[in-house]
């Protein structure tokens, strides 16, 4: 199967799994051209997520990557963070040096707007790996860009797995449900990687040791990050290992045939506190609401880890 190299903007709140996703993208120049990385407040506050994004680019030996700081809080709600999963820095696990490469002066939202206006229509794909604040803000501030976006491939939401931050909601959507609502109503073609699929790509001893066995610095970091990240999820779910949520977004660009889903209607709960941030996904087609997303439900996990390990090994 041939596919064209896609121009992407990665919007992210690193986060160990965001870090693995960014490494996967930077290691895959034949599949994706990373126009820039926009940081958002999410797993940890913005000063840490933009810093972590730069640490990751340096680890990939790609210090020329453009990294921007975006929004430091959700559109309407107070920021909720996830240090209980990712540690105080967001990248807890290995020792990491301070980044040397610069943060771009431009605001991340302005970069998104400017890039979509500059590049030909339908040639830029957005890859959100955190709360959707930057993307929604760009759409609100510059409505003309919405129709120019090729596709949005995002990690967020859940149907069968329901919630991870509340009983009803997945973290990225819960943190900024108003932003999510704007994105899901935007009319842009969406591909959604919910917990239903990310909970199928679990690390285990063998998979983590395969990263370590690469014998490279990035391989060792991925092993140490996933080791750290794993503890929390193993305790919580009693599962074998930790889900590599965000790398699913980039893996989809590289090997879409590994994933299977349904074109369905997905609405965001943005009113009720009890179920705030829930993705109401019409998996069974019981409403007459039009499809607005390709909602992914399954993945070939061995295929996923094979690509991921091979690509990380290039760095
Ligand atoms: C999502 O929340 C974050 O903690 C992870 O980085 C991922 O993007 C999973 O719910
Ligand atoms: Ca994330």
mmCIF file of C-alpha atoms and ligand atoms in Angstrom:
data_model
loop_
_atom_site.group_PDB
_atom_site.id
_atom_site.type_symbol
_atom_site.label_atom_id
_atom_site.label_comp_id
_atom_site.label_asym_id
_atom_site.label_seq_id
_atom_site.Cartn_x
_atom_site.Cartn_y
_atom_site.Cartn_z
ATOM 1 C CA UNK A 1 0.000 0.000 0.000
ATOM 2 C CA UNK A 2 1.402 3.385 -0.932
ATOM 3 C CA UNK A 3 0.533 6.574 0.810
ATOM 4 C CA UNK A 4 1.675 10.148 0.587
ATOM 5 C CA UNK A 5 3.915 11.738 3.131
ATOM 6 C CA UNK A 6 1.663 13.809 5.343
ATOM 7 C CA UNK A 7 2.399 17.261 6.734
ATOM 8 C CA UNK A 8 1.419 17.284 10.382
ATOM 9 C CA UNK A 9 1.302 19.516 13.427
ATOM 10 C CA UNK A 10 1.568 17.606 16.700
ATOM 11 C CA UNK A 11 -0.403 19.245 19.508
ATOM 12 C CA UNK A 12 0.677 17.721 22.789
ATOM 13 C CA UNK A 13 1.019 17.733 26.600
ATOM 14 C CA UNK A 14 4.014 15.410 27.207
ATOM 15 C CA UNK A 15 3.524 12.984 29.057
ATOM 16 C CA UNK A 16 5.561 9.785 28.547
ATOM 17 C CA UNK A 17 3.157 8.392 25.955
ATOM 18 C CA UNK A 18 3.143 11.728 24.110
ATOM 19 C CA UNK A 19 6.941 11.501 24.152
ATOM 20 C CA UNK A 20 6.883 8.088 22.489
ATOM 21 C CA UNK A 21 4.442 9.428 19.876
ATOM 22 C CA UNK A 22 6.706 12.386 19.081
ATOM 23 C CA UNK A 23 9.754 10.107 18.781
ATOM 24 C CA UNK A 24 7.807 7.834 16.440
ATOM 25 C CA UNK A 25 6.908 10.804 14.227
ATOM 26 C CA UNK A 26 10.427 12.238 14.184
ATOM 27 C CA UNK A 27 11.773 8.795 13.278
ATOM 28 C CA UNK A 28 9.408 8.455 10.309
ATOM 29 C CA UNK A 29 10.278 11.177 7.780
ATOM 30 C CA UNK A 30 9.049 9.082 4.841
ATOM 31 C CA UNK A 31 5.567 9.046 6.339
ATOM 32 C CA UNK A 32 5.236 12.366 8.146
ATOM 33 C CA UNK A 33 6.754 15.810 7.959
ATOM 34 C CA UNK A 34 6.466 17.466 11.362
ATOM 35 C CA UNK A 35 5.820 21.132 10.579
ATOM 36 C CA UNK A 36 5.823 21.991 14.247
ATOM 37 C CA UNK A 37 4.909 20.882 17.739
ATOM 38 C CA UNK A 38 2.466 22.944 19.794
ATOM 39 C CA UNK A 39 2.382 22.367 23.529
ATOM 40 C CA UNK A 40 -0.767 22.672 25.611
ATOM 41 C CA UNK A 41 -1.531 22.461 29.316
ATOM 42 C CA UNK A 42 -2.772 18.986 30.241
ATOM 43 C CA UNK A 43 -0.878 16.197 31.945
ATOM 44 C CA UNK A 44 1.214 18.911 33.607
ATOM 45 C CA UNK A 45 1.138 22.731 33.310
ATOM 46 C CA UNK A 46 2.308 24.447 30.110
ATOM 47 C CA UNK A 47 5.831 25.474 31.248
ATOM 48 C CA UNK A 48 6.549 21.759 31.699
ATOM 49 C CA UNK A 49 4.829 20.475 28.545
ATOM 50 C CA UNK A 50 6.699 22.908 26.259
ATOM 51 C CA UNK A 51 9.945 22.068 28.038
ATOM 52 C CA UNK A 52 9.288 18.354 27.743
ATOM 53 C CA UNK A 53 8.520 18.721 24.024
ATOM 54 C CA UNK A 54 11.973 20.257 23.517
ATOM 55 C CA UNK A 55 13.679 17.549 25.575
ATOM 56 C CA UNK A 56 12.064 14.939 23.321
ATOM 57 C CA UNK A 57 13.183 16.675 20.095
ATOM 58 C CA UNK A 58 16.738 16.808 21.396
ATOM 59 C CA UNK A 59 16.581 13.154 22.366
ATOM 60 C CA UNK A 60 15.587 12.403 18.751
ATOM 61 C CA UNK A 61 18.530 14.567 17.633
ATOM 62 C CA UNK A 62 16.062 16.891 15.873
ATOM 63 C CA UNK A 63 16.792 20.207 17.628
ATOM 64 C CA UNK A 64 15.630 22.174 14.577
ATOM 65 C CA UNK A 65 12.044 21.090 15.164
ATOM 66 C CA UNK A 66 9.799 24.092 15.812
ATOM 67 C CA UNK A 67 8.272 23.936 19.283
ATOM 68 C CA UNK A 68 5.639 26.450 20.398
ATOM 69 C CA UNK A 69 3.816 27.088 23.649
ATOM 70 C CA UNK A 70 0.053 27.292 23.239
ATOM 71 C CA UNK A 71 -2.763 27.720 25.733
ATOM 72 C CA UNK A 72 -2.014 27.446 29.445
ATOM 73 C CA UNK A 73 -5.570 26.600 30.490
ATOM 74 C CA UNK A 74 -8.823 25.162 29.140
ATOM 75 C CA UNK A 75 -11.363 27.465 27.445
ATOM 76 C CA UNK A 76 -13.717 27.691 30.411
ATOM 77 C CA UNK A 77 -12.777 25.273 33.148
ATOM 78 C CA UNK A 78 -9.916 25.167 35.625
ATOM 79 C CA UNK A 79 -6.951 23.046 34.518
ATOM 80 C CA UNK A 80 -6.948 19.439 35.745
ATOM 81 C CA UNK A 81 -3.545 17.710 35.556
ATOM 82 C CA UNK A 82 -2.393 14.082 35.829
ATOM 83 C CA UNK A 83 0.787 14.016 37.925
ATOM 84 C CA UNK A 84 -0.614 10.879 39.557
ATOM 85 C CA UNK A 85 0.067 9.088 36.251
ATOM 86 C CA UNK A 86 3.029 10.923 34.724
ATOM 87 C CA UNK A 87 4.898 12.178 37.803
ATOM 88 C CA UNK A 88 5.731 15.739 38.802
ATOM 89 C CA UNK A 89 7.617 16.670 35.604
ATOM 90 C CA UNK A 90 5.260 14.824 33.242
ATOM 91 C CA UNK A 91 8.244 12.790 32.049
ATOM 92 C CA UNK A 92 9.224 11.117 35.318
ATOM 93 C CA UNK A 93 11.354 7.984 35.042
ATOM 94 C CA UNK A 94 14.823 8.615 33.641
ATOM 95 C CA UNK A 95 17.057 11.556 34.521
ATOM 96 C CA UNK A 96 16.705 14.224 31.824
ATOM 97 C CA UNK A 97 18.907 17.242 31.175
ATOM 98 C CA UNK A 98 17.432 20.703 30.592
ATOM 99 C CA UNK A 99 16.782 21.380 26.903
ATOM 100 C CA UNK A 100 19.085 23.737 25.003
ATOM 101 C CA UNK A 101 17.050 24.248 21.832
ATOM 102 C CA UNK A 102 14.844 27.327 21.872
ATOM 103 C CA UNK A 103 11.131 27.671 22.338
ATOM 104 C CA UNK A 104 9.677 29.624 19.394
ATOM 105 C CA UNK A 105 8.472 33.111 20.307
ATOM 106 C CA UNK A 106 5.193 32.760 18.396
ATOM 107 C CA UNK A 107 2.120 31.496 20.266
ATOM 108 C CA UNK A 108 1.200 27.924 19.321
ATOM 109 C CA UNK A 109 -2.310 28.918 18.256
ATOM 110 C CA UNK A 110 -0.920 31.579 15.897
ATOM 111 C CA UNK A 111 1.433 28.993 14.431
ATOM 112 C CA UNK A 112 -1.484 26.639 13.737
ATOM 113 C CA UNK A 113 -3.480 29.450 12.082
ATOM 114 C CA UNK A 114 -0.556 30.755 10.048
ATOM 115 C CA UNK A 115 0.475 27.293 8.865
ATOM 116 C CA UNK A 116 -3.029 26.361 7.717
ATOM 117 C CA UNK A 117 -3.324 29.634 5.816
ATOM 118 C CA UNK A 118 0.103 29.291 4.228
ATOM 119 C CA UNK A 119 -0.001 25.658 3.124
ATOM 120 C CA UNK A 120 -2.351 24.523 0.360
ATOM 121 C CA UNK A 121 -5.849 23.646 1.584
ATOM 122 C CA UNK A 122 -6.249 20.007 2.733
ATOM 123 C CA UNK A 123 -2.544 19.333 2.977
ATOM 124 C CA UNK A 124 -2.050 19.752 6.747
ATOM 125 C CA UNK A 125 -3.211 17.166 9.292
ATOM 126 C CA UNK A 126 -3.505 17.993 12.987
ATOM 127 C CA UNK A 127 -2.487 15.372 15.534
ATOM 128 C CA UNK A 128 -3.798 16.324 18.997
ATOM 129 C CA UNK A 129 -2.440 14.181 21.835
ATOM 130 C CA UNK A 130 -3.798 16.237 24.724
ATOM 131 C CA UNK A 131 -6.747 18.479 25.598
ATOM 132 C CA UNK A 132 -8.126 20.195 22.480
ATOM 133 C CA UNK A 133 -7.695 23.775 23.740
ATOM 134 C CA UNK A 134 -5.170 24.949 21.119
ATOM 135 C CA UNK A 135 -7.115 23.482 18.204
ATOM 136 C CA UNK A 136 -10.470 24.903 19.329
ATOM 137 C CA UNK A 137 -8.931 28.301 20.029
ATOM 138 C CA UNK A 138 -7.448 28.386 16.535
ATOM 139 C CA UNK A 139 -10.855 27.477 15.036
ATOM 140 C CA UNK A 140 -12.580 30.173 17.078
ATOM 141 C CA UNK A 141 -10.052 32.864 16.333
ATOM 142 C CA UNK A 142 -9.720 32.059 12.619
ATOM 143 C CA UNK A 143 -12.834 30.252 11.355
ATOM 144 C CA UNK A 144 -11.399 30.267 7.807
ATOM 145 C CA UNK A 145 -8.802 27.635 8.731
ATOM 146 C CA UNK A 146 -11.322 24.925 9.645
ATOM 147 C CA UNK A 147 -12.197 24.050 6.047
ATOM 148 C CA UNK A 148 -8.481 23.952 5.157
ATOM 149 C CA UNK A 149 -7.579 21.167 7.626
ATOM 150 C CA UNK A 150 -6.997 17.856 5.845
ATOM 151 C CA UNK A 151 -7.851 15.673 8.840
ATOM 152 C CA UNK A 152 -7.636 15.635 12.618
ATOM 153 C CA UNK A 153 -6.337 12.395 14.104
ATOM 154 C CA UNK A 154 -6.681 12.629 17.863
ATOM 155 C CA UNK A 155 -6.276 10.583 21.010
ATOM 156 C CA UNK A 156 -9.279 11.048 23.250
ATOM 157 C CA UNK A 157 -12.555 9.666 24.481
ATOM 158 C CA UNK A 158 -13.857 6.143 25.005
ATOM 159 C CA UNK A 159 -16.994 4.151 24.493
ATOM 160 C CA UNK A 160 -16.672 0.614 25.845
ATOM 161 C CA UNK A 161 -13.888 1.597 28.255
ATOM 162 C CA UNK A 162 -15.871 4.669 29.387
ATOM 163 C CA UNK A 163 -13.585 6.773 31.611
ATOM 164 C CA UNK A 164 -10.113 6.979 33.099
ATOM 165 C CA UNK A 165 -10.195 10.345 34.911
ATOM 166 C CA UNK A 166 -13.846 10.148 35.982
ATOM 167 C CA UNK A 167 -16.140 7.112 35.726
ATOM 168 C CA UNK A 168 -17.537 8.662 32.535
ATOM 169 C CA UNK A 169 -14.724 10.565 30.845
ATOM 170 C CA UNK A 170 -11.310 10.118 29.309
ATOM 171 C CA UNK A 171 -8.663 12.628 30.430
ATOM 172 C CA UNK A 172 -8.023 14.648 27.239
ATOM 173 C CA UNK A 173 -11.708 15.289 26.605
ATOM 174 C CA UNK A 174 -12.520 15.825 30.288
ATOM 175 C CA UNK A 175 -9.892 18.530 30.731
ATOM 176 C CA UNK A 176 -11.436 20.734 28.038
ATOM 177 C CA UNK A 177 -14.899 19.495 27.024
ATOM 178 C CA UNK A 178 -15.838 22.880 25.529
ATOM 179 C CA UNK A 179 -12.836 22.683 23.224
ATOM 180 C CA UNK A 180 -13.675 19.084 22.342
ATOM 181 C CA UNK A 181 -17.222 20.081 21.495
ATOM 182 C CA UNK A 182 -15.960 22.713 19.047
ATOM 183 C CA UNK A 183 -13.644 20.207 17.358
ATOM 184 C CA UNK A 184 -16.248 17.416 17.141
ATOM 185 C CA UNK A 185 -18.782 19.836 15.643
ATOM 186 C CA UNK A 186 -16.272 21.434 13.252
ATOM 187 C CA UNK A 187 -17.028 19.263 10.240
ATOM 188 C CA UNK A 188 -13.329 18.412 9.819
ATOM 189 C CA UNK A 189 -12.786 14.685 9.066
ATOM 190 C CA UNK A 190 -11.882 13.161 12.437
ATOM 191 C CA UNK A 191 -10.105 9.947 13.329
ATOM 192 C CA UNK A 192 -10.509 9.185 17.027
ATOM 193 C CA UNK A 193 -8.236 6.888 19.042
ATOM 194 C CA UNK A 194 -10.311 6.221 22.187
ATOM 195 C CA UNK A 195 -9.318 4.185 25.233
ATOM 196 C CA UNK A 196 -11.103 1.272 23.547
ATOM 197 C CA UNK A 197 -8.154 0.951 21.210
ATOM 198 C CA UNK A 198 -5.318 2.388 23.311
ATOM 199 C CA UNK A 199 -6.045 -0.170 26.029
ATOM 200 C CA UNK A 200 -5.168 -2.842 23.470
ATOM 201 C CA UNK A 201 -1.574 -1.637 23.003
ATOM 202 C CA UNK A 202 -0.206 -2.588 26.408
ATOM 203 C CA UNK A 203 3.444 -2.740 27.279
ATOM 204 C CA UNK A 204 4.782 -5.882 28.863
ATOM 205 C CA UNK A 205 8.234 -7.118 29.929
ATOM 206 C CA UNK A 206 9.097 -8.415 26.477
ATOM 207 C CA UNK A 207 8.021 -5.255 24.670
ATOM 208 C CA UNK A 208 9.832 -2.963 27.113
ATOM 209 C CA UNK A 209 13.008 -5.048 26.954
ATOM 210 C CA UNK A 210 12.883 -4.845 23.153
ATOM 211 C CA UNK A 211 13.181 -1.052 23.456
ATOM 212 C CA UNK A 212 16.057 -1.375 25.904
ATOM 213 C CA UNK A 213 17.774 -3.932 23.653
ATOM 214 C CA UNK A 214 17.998 -1.351 20.860
ATOM 215 C CA UNK A 215 21.057 -0.168 22.778
ATOM 216 C CA UNK A 216 20.412 3.490 21.991
ATOM 217 C CA UNK A 217 19.628 6.468 24.210
ATOM 218 C CA UNK A 218 16.092 6.881 22.806
ATOM 219 C CA UNK A 219 15.499 3.135 23.205
ATOM 220 C CA UNK A 220 16.596 3.272 26.828
ATOM 221 C CA UNK A 221 14.413 6.333 27.501
ATOM 222 C CA UNK A 222 11.336 4.680 26.013
ATOM 223 C CA UNK A 223 12.000 1.618 28.184
ATOM 224 C CA UNK A 224 12.388 3.732 31.325
ATOM 225 C CA UNK A 225 9.361 5.887 30.578
ATOM 226 C CA UNK A 226 7.123 2.949 29.919
ATOM 227 C CA UNK A 227 8.468 1.241 33.054
ATOM 228 C CA UNK A 228 7.470 4.270 35.106
ATOM 229 C CA UNK A 229 4.136 4.837 33.444
ATOM 230 C CA UNK A 230 3.289 1.158 33.738
ATOM 231 C CA UNK A 231 3.156 1.074 37.514
ATOM 232 C CA UNK A 232 0.074 3.233 37.754
ATOM 233 C CA UNK A 233 -1.957 1.396 35.154
ATOM 234 C CA UNK A 234 -1.007 -2.038 36.424
ATOM 235 C CA UNK A 235 -2.244 -1.093 39.869
ATOM 236 C CA UNK A 236 -5.401 0.455 38.502
ATOM 237 C CA UNK A 237 -6.470 -2.074 35.915
ATOM 238 C CA UNK A 238 -4.544 -5.119 37.048
ATOM 239 C CA UNK A 239 -3.384 -5.327 33.443
ATOM 240 C CA UNK A 240 -0.130 -6.643 32.050
ATOM 241 C CA UNK A 241 1.295 -3.216 31.379
ATOM 242 C CA UNK A 242 0.547 0.353 30.401
ATOM 243 C CA UNK A 243 -1.393 1.556 27.369
ATOM 244 C CA UNK A 244 0.621 3.556 24.857
ATOM 245 C CA UNK A 245 -2.264 5.907 24.094
ATOM 246 C CA UNK A 246 -0.781 8.708 22.041
ATOM 247 C CA UNK A 247 1.530 6.703 19.724
ATOM 248 C CA UNK A 248 -1.649 5.216 18.199
ATOM 249 C CA UNK A 249 -2.223 8.562 16.445
ATOM 250 C CA UNK A 250 1.149 8.520 14.704
ATOM 251 C CA UNK A 251 1.052 4.767 14.054
ATOM 252 C CA UNK A 252 -2.211 5.341 12.195
ATOM 253 C CA UNK A 253 -0.423 7.688 9.798
ATOM 254 C CA UNK A 254 2.299 5.108 9.201
ATOM 255 C CA UNK A 255 0.248 1.889 9.101
ATOM 256 C CA UNK A 256 -3.484 2.704 8.892
ATOM 257 C CA UNK A 257 -4.220 -0.932 8.013
ATOM 258 C CA UNK A 258 -3.338 -1.944 11.593
ATOM 259 C CA UNK A 259 -6.477 -0.174 12.828
ATOM 260 C CA UNK A 260 -10.183 -0.850 12.431
ATOM 261 C CA UNK A 261 -13.105 1.378 13.310
ATOM 262 C CA UNK A 262 -16.537 2.672 12.402
ATOM 263 C CA UNK A 263 -17.731 5.932 10.888
ATOM 264 C CA UNK A 264 -20.152 7.104 13.555
ATOM 265 C CA UNK A 265 -21.616 10.097 15.298
ATOM 266 C CA UNK A 266 -19.739 11.245 18.399
ATOM 267 C CA UNK A 267 -21.048 14.039 20.623
ATOM 268 C CA UNK A 268 -19.360 15.547 23.671
ATOM 269 C CA UNK A 269 -21.063 15.942 27.045
ATOM 270 C CA UNK A 270 -20.239 19.511 28.042
ATOM 271 C CA UNK A 271 -23.085 20.354 30.423
ATOM 272 C CA UNK A 272 -23.688 17.711 33.091
ATOM 273 C CA UNK A 273 -21.029 17.662 35.826
ATOM 274 C CA UNK A 274 -21.600 13.959 36.504
ATOM 275 C CA UNK A 275 -20.675 12.848 32.999
ATOM 276 C CA UNK A 276 -18.679 15.939 31.907
ATOM 277 C CA UNK A 277 -16.366 15.179 28.982
ATOM 278 C CA UNK A 278 -18.001 11.883 28.074
ATOM 279 C CA UNK A 279 -17.779 10.967 24.389
ATOM 280 C CA UNK A 280 -21.286 9.844 23.487
ATOM 281 C CA UNK A 281 -20.334 7.547 20.630
ATOM 282 C CA UNK A 282 -23.122 6.033 18.559
ATOM 283 C CA UNK A 283 -21.255 2.764 17.993
ATOM 284 C CA UNK A 284 -24.489 0.818 17.442
ATOM 285 C CA UNK A 285 -26.052 3.397 15.131
ATOM 286 C CA UNK A 286 -29.116 3.975 17.277
ATOM 287 C CA UNK A 287 -29.415 7.706 16.611
ATOM 288 C CA UNK A 288 -30.057 9.415 13.303
ATOM 289 C CA UNK A 289 -27.250 11.841 13.919
ATOM 290 C CA UNK A 290 -24.775 12.063 11.048
ATOM 291 C CA UNK A 291 -21.349 10.438 11.315
ATOM 292 C CA UNK A 292 -18.603 12.924 12.183
ATOM 293 C CA UNK A 293 -15.729 10.620 13.107
ATOM 294 C CA UNK A 294 -13.938 7.416 12.295
ATOM 295 C CA UNK A 295 -13.978 5.930 15.804
ATOM 296 C CA UNK A 296 -11.291 3.282 16.106
ATOM 297 C CA UNK A 297 -12.156 0.095 17.981
ATOM 298 C CA UNK A 298 -9.335 -2.358 17.395
ATOM 299 C CA UNK A 299 -5.667 -2.600 16.512
ATOM 300 C CA UNK A 300 -3.119 -5.263 15.677
ATOM 301 C CA UNK A 301 -1.040 -4.789 18.831
ATOM 302 C CA UNK A 302 1.916 -6.935 17.705
ATOM 303 C CA UNK A 303 2.024 -5.031 14.420
ATOM 304 C CA UNK A 304 1.914 -1.763 16.329
ATOM 305 C CA UNK A 305 4.841 -2.701 18.606
ATOM 306 C CA UNK A 306 6.831 -4.022 15.648
ATOM 307 C CA UNK A 307 6.598 -0.672 13.812
ATOM 308 C CA UNK A 308 7.186 1.323 16.970
ATOM 309 C CA UNK A 309 10.290 -0.629 17.954
ATOM 310 C CA UNK A 310 11.738 -0.572 14.455
ATOM 311 C CA UNK A 311 11.243 3.199 14.147
ATOM 312 C CA UNK A 312 12.580 4.056 17.623
ATOM 313 C CA UNK A 313 15.595 1.950 16.680
ATOM 314 C CA UNK A 314 16.440 4.362 13.888
ATOM 315 C CA UNK A 315 16.981 7.264 16.270
HETATM 316 C C1 LIG B 1 -4.451 10.541 27.592
HETATM 317 O O1 LIG B 1 -4.268 11.304 28.777
HETATM 318 C C2 LIG B 1 -2.915 11.543 28.994
HETATM 319 O O2 LIG B 1 -2.609 11.288 30.336
HETATM 320 C C3 LIG B 1 -2.144 10.687 28.035
HETATM 321 O O3 LIG B 1 -0.976 11.372 27.614
HETATM 322 C C4 LIG B 1 -3.111 10.477 26.896
HETATM 323 O O4 LIG B 1 -3.012 11.522 25.954
HETATM 324 C C5 LIG B 1 -5.038 9.194 27.953
HETATM 325 O O5 LIG B 1 -6.272 9.356 28.579
HETATM 326 CA CA1 LIG B 2 -1.210 13.156 25.957
#
